[in-house]
Coordinates of C-alpha atoms in Angstrom, one line a residue:
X1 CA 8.8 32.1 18.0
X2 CA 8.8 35.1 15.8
X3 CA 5.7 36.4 14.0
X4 CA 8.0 37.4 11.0
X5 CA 6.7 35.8 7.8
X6 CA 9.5 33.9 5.7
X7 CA 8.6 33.8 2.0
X8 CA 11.8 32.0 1.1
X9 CA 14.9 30.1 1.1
X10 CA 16.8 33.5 0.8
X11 CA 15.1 35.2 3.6
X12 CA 15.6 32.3 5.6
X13 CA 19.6 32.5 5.1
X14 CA 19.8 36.1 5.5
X15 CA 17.7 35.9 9.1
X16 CA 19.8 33.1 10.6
X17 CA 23.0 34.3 9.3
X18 CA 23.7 30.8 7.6
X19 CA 24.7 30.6 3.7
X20 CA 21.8 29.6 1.3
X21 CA 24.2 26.6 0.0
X22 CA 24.8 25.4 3.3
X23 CA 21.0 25.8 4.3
X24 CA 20.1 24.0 1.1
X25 CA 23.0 21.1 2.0
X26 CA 20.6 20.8 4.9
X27 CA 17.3 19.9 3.6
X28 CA 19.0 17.5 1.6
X29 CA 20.9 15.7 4.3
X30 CA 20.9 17.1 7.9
X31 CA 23.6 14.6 8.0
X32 CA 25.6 16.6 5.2
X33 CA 26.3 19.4 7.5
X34 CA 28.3 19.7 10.7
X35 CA 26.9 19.2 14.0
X36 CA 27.5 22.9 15.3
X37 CA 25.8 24.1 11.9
X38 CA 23.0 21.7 12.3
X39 CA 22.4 22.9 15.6
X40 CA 22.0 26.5 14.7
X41 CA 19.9 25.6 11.9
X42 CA 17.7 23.7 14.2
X43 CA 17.6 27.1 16.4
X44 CA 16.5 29.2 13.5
X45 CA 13.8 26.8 12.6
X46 CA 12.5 27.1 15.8
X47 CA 12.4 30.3 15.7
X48 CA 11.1 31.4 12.8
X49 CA 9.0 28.8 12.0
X50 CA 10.1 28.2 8.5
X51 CA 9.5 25.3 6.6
X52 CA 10.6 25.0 2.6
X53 CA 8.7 24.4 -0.6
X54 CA 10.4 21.0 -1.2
X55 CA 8.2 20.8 -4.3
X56 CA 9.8 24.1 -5.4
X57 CA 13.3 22.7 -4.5
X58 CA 12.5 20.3 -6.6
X59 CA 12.1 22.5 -9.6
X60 CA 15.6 24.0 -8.9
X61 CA 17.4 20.7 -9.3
X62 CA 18.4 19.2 -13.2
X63 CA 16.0 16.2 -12.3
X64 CA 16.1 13.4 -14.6
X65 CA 13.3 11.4 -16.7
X66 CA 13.2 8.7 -13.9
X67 CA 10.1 7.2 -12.0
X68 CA 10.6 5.0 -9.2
X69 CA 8.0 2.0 -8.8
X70 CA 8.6 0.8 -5.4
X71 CA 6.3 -2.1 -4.2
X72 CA 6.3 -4.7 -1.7
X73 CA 6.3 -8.0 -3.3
X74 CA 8.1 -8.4 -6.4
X75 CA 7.8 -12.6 -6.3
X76 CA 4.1 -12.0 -5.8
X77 CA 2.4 -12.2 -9.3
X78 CA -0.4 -10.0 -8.2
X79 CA 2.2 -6.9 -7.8
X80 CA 4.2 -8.3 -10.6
X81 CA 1.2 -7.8 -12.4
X82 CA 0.1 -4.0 -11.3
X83 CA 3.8 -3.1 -11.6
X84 CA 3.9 -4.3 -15.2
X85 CA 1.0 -2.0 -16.0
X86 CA 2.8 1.0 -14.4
X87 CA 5.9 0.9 -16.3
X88 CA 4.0 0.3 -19.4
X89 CA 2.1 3.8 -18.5
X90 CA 5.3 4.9 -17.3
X91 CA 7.3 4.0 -20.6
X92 CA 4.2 5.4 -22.6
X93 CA 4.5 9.0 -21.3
X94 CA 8.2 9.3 -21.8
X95 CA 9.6 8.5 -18.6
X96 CA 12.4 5.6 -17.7
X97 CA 10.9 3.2 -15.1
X98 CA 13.1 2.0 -12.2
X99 CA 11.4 -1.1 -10.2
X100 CA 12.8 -2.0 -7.1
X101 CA 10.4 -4.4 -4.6
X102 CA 10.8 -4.3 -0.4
X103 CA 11.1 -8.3 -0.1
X104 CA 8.4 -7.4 2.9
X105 CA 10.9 -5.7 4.6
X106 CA 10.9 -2.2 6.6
X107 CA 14.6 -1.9 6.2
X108 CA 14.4 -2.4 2.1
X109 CA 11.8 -0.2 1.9
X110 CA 13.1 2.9 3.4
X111 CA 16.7 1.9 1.8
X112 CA 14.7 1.7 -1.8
X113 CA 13.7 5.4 -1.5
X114 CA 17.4 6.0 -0.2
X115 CA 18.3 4.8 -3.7
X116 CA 15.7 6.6 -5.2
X117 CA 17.1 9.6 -3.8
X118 CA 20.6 9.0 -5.5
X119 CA 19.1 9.1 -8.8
X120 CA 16.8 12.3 -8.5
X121 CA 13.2 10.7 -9.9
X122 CA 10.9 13.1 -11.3
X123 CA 8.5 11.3 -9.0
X124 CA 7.8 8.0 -7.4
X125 CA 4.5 5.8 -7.5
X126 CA 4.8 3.4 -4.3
X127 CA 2.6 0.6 -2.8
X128 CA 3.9 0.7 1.1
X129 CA 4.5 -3.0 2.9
X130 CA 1.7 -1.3 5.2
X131 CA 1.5 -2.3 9.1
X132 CA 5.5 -2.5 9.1
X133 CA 6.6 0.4 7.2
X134 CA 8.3 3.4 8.6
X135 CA 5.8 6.1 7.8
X136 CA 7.6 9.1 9.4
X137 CA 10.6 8.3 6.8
X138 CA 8.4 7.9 3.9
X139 CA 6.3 10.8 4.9
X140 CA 9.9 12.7 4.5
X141 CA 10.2 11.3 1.5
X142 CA 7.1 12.3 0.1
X143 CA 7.8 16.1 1.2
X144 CA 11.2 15.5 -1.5
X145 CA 9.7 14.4 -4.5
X146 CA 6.2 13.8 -5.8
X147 CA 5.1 10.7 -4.6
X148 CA 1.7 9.0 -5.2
X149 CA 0.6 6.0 -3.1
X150 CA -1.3 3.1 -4.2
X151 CA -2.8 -0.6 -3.1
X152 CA -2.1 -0.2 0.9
X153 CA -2.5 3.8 2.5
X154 CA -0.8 5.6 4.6
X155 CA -3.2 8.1 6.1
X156 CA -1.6 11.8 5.2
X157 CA 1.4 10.5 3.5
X158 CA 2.3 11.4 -0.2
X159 CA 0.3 13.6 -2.7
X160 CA -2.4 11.5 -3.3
X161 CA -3.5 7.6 -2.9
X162 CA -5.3 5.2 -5.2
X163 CA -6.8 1.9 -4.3
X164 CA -9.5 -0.3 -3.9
X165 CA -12.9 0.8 -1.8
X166 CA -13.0 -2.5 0.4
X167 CA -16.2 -1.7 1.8
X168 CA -17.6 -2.1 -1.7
X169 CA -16.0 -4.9 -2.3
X170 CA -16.6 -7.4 0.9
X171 CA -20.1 -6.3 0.6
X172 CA -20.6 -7.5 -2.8
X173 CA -18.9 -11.1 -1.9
X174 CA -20.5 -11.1 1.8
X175 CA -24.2 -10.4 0.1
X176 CA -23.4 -13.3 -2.5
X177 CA -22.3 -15.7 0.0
X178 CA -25.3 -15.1 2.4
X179 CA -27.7 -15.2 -0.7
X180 CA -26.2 -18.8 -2.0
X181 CA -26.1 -20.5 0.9
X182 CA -24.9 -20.3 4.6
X183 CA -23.5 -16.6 5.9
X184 CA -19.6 -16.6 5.6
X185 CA -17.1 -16.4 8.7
X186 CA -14.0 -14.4 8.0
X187 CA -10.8 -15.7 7.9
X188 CA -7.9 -13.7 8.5
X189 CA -4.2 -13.2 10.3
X190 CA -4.2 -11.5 14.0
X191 CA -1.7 -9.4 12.8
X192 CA -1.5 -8.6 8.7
X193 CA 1.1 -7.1 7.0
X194 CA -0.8 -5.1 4.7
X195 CA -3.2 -2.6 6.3
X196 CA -6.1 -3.2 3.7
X197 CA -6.6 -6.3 6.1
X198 CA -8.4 -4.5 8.7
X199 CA -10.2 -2.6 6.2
X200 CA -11.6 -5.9 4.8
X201 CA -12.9 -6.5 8.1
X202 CA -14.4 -3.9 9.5
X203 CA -16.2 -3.9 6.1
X204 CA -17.1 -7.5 6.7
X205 CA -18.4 -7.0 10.2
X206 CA -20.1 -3.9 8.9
X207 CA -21.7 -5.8 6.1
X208 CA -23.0 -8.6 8.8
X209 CA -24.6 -6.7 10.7
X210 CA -26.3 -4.7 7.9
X211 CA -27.4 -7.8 7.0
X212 CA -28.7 -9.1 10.4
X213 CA -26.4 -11.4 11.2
X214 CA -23.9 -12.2 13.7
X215 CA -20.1 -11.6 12.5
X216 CA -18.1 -14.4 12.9
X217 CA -13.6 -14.1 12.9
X218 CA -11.4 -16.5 12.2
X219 CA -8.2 -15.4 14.0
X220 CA -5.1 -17.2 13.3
X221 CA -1.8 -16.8 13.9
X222 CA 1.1 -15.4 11.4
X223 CA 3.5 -12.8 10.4
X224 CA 4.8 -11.9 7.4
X225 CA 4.2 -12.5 3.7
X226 CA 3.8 -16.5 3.1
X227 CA -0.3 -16.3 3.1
X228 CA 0.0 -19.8 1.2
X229 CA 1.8 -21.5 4.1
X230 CA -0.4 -19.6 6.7
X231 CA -3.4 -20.4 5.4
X232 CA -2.6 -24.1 4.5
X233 CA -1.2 -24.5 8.2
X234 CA -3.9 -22.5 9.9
X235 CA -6.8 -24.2 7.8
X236 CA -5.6 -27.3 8.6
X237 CA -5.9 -26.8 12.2
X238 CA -9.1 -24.9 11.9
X239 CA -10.6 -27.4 9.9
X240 CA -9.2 -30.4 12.2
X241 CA -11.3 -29.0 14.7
X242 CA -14.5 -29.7 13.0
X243 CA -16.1 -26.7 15.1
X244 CA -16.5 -24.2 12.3
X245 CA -19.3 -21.9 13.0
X246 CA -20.3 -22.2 9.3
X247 CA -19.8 -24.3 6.0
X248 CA -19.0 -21.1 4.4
X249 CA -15.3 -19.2 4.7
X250 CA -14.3 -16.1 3.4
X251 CA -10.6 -15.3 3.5
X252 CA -9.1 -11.4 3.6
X253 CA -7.0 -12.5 0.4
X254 CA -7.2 -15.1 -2.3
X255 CA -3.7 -15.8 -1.4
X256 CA -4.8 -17.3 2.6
X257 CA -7.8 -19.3 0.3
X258 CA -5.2 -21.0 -1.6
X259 CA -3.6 -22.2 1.4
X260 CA -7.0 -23.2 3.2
X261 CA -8.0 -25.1 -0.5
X262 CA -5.0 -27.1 -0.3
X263 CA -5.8 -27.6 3.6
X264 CA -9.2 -29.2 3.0
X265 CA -8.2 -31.0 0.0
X266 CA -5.6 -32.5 1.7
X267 CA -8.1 -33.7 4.3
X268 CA -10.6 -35.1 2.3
X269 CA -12.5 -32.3 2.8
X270 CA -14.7 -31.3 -1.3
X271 CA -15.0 -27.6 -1.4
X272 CA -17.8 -26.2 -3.3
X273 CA -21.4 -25.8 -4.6
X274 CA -23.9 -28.5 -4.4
X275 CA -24.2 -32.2 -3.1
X276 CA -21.3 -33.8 -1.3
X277 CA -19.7 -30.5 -0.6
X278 CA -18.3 -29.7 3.1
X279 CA -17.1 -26.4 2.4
X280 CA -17.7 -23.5 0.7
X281 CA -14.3 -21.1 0.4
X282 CA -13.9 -17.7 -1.3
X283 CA -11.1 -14.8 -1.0
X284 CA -10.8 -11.1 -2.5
X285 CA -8.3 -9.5 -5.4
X286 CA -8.4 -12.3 -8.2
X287 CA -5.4 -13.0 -8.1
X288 CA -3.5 -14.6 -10.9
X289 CA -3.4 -18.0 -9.6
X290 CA -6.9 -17.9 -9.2
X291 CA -8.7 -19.2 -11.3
X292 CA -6.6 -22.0 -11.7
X293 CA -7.1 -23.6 -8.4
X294 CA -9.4 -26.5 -7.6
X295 CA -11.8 -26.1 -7.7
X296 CA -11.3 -22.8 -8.9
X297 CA -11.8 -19.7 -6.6
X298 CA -14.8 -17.2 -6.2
X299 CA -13.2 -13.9 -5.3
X300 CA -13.5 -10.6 -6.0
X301 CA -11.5 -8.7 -8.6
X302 CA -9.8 -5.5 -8.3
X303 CA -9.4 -3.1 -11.2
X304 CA -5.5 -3.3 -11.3
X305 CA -5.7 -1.6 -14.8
X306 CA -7.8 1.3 -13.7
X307 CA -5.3 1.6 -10.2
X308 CA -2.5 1.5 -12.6
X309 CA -3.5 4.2 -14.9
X310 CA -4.7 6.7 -12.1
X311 CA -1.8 6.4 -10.2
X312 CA 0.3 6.8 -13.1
X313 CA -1.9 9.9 -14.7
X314 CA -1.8 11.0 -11.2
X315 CA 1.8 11.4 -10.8
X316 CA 2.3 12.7 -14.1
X317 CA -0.2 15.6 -13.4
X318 CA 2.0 16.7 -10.1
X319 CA 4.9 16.6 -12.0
X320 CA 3.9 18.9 -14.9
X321 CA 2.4 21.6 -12.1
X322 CA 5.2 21.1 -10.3
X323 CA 3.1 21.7 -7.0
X324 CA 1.4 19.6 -4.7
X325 CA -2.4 20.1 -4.6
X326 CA -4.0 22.0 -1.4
X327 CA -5.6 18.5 -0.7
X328 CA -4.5 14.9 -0.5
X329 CA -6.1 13.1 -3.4
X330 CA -7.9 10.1 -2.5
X331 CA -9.2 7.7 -5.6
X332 CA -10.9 4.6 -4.7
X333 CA -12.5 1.9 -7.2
X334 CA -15.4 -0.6 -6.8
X335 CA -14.3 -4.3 -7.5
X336 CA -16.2 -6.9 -9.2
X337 CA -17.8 -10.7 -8.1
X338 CA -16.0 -13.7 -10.0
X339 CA -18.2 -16.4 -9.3
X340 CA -16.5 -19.6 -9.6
X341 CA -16.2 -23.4 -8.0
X342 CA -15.4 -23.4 -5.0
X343 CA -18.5 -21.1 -3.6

């Protein structure tokens, strides 16, 4: 590998003998170019060590007043919701917004930012599926355009990330729960689709045994984005069992809770505070439906507006530097007990 610094582009084509067009052809598309050129590309990379300013490639291009929205759910209100408050922002600062959602789908996700590609964003604010998605490709992405992650992380992807700070949050509900009444046990899917899962409970098992007490899981099985149906199914057979290690459950999502309420209603089973109550149930993220289940649900709310607005501002500030930071940005908020009926 040579020692020779390459400040440029144009020092780049001149060294490997390549025309800058062709080069540039390249680091839009390696598929764009020929197989022979591609090759000897390749070989002067290797050798030289060069790697572009995509950020400054960027700048070069006639970019349009677009920002992509990408997020995972669009049927789910609770991204409905936090997308809404984007594209306000979005609309607010002059920009177009362009929402697509990934139907919980790898494929769709990575063909979303293909499409995004088409239409040259300024920048792109996207909550990933998480466990699923195909981080090398989006990590690709994010060298292209500005790109600011929010709701689910990907560790070193994108300019900066904004979300919720779970172990805040689980330890507010998991001190409440052990305060009212018997310490919770944790229920939650083997294998969750969205990442801030395991972060919920590690922070849960954390929060425990801060608290001197034993951690208790509630594995069950599921893929996939129907928490409703996995948590009614689940709950039922949990709760069939009748060997729950507590009275008191706390789900990774309000969405699982739903499910489990509907479980132990249909079982006879009264959920809540006070005499004649079997159960005690409560979830995290307030989500829309809420606090119109019954009885309603104690949960824990995030700040969707305050995600929104950072993630927004964010993005805005990358795009008027037009350079990335020297550091990944990480912005995380503290969430807030909603005390209601059911714990």
């Amino acid at each position: 590998m040579s020692d020779q610094k390459i400040r440029n582009m144009e020092e780049f084509a001149a060294l490997s003998g390549i025309s800058r067009p062709t080069i540039s052809k390249y680091f839009n598309d390696p598929t764009s170019v020929r197989p022979t050129t591609r090759k000897k590309i390749e070989r002067a990379l290797e050798r030289f060590d060069y790697r572009p300013n995509m950020y400054a490639m960027n700048q070069n291009r006639r970019l349009t007043k677009n920002i992509g929205i990408v997020v995972p759910y669009l049927a789910d209100p609770f991204f409905a919701g936090i997308a809404r408050t984007i594209e306000n922002r979005v609309i607010e600062a002059g920009f177009r917004p362009v929402l697509l959602g990934s139907h919980g789908s790898r494929e769709q996700e990575i063909e979303n930012l293909d499409n995004l590609r088409l239409i040259k964003p300024a920048g792109v604010l996207m909550a990933p599926i998480g466990r699923v998605s195909d981080a090398a490709r989006i990590s690709a992405f994010c060298d292209e355009i500005p790109t600011v992650l929010f709701d689910a992380n990907i560790e070193g992807v994108g300019a900066a990330f904004v979300g919720s700070d779970s172990m805040q949050s689980i330890g507010v509900i998991v001190e409440y729960l052990c305060r009212t009444g018997e310490c919770p046990a944790f229920f939650e899917m083997k294998t969750p689709s969205n990442p801030n899962a395991f972060k919920r409970r590690a922070a849960y098992v954390a929060t425990m045994e801060r608290l001197g007490h034993d951690p208790r899981l509630i594995q069950v099985d599921g893929e996939g984005w129907d928490f409703e149906e996995i948590g009614f199914r689940e709950g039922t057979r949990v709760l069939s069992g009748r060997d729950l290690p507590t009275d008191t459950i706390l789900c990774s999502n309000d969405r699982l809770a739903i499910g489990l309420l509907s479980a132990a209603y249909q079982m006879g089973l009264r959920v809540g505070l006070g005499d004649g109550c079997a159960l005690r149930v409560a979830g995290h993220d307030d989500h829309p439906f809420s606090r119109y289940t019954c009885p309603t649900l104690t949960t824990v709310s995030q700040d969707y507006a305050a995600i929104a607005s950072r993630s927004a501002e964010t993005l805005f500030g990358l795009i008027d530097s037009q350079t990335p930071g020297e550091t990944r940005e990480t912005t995380l908020f503290d969430c807030s007990l909603v005390m209601r009926g059911s714990a």
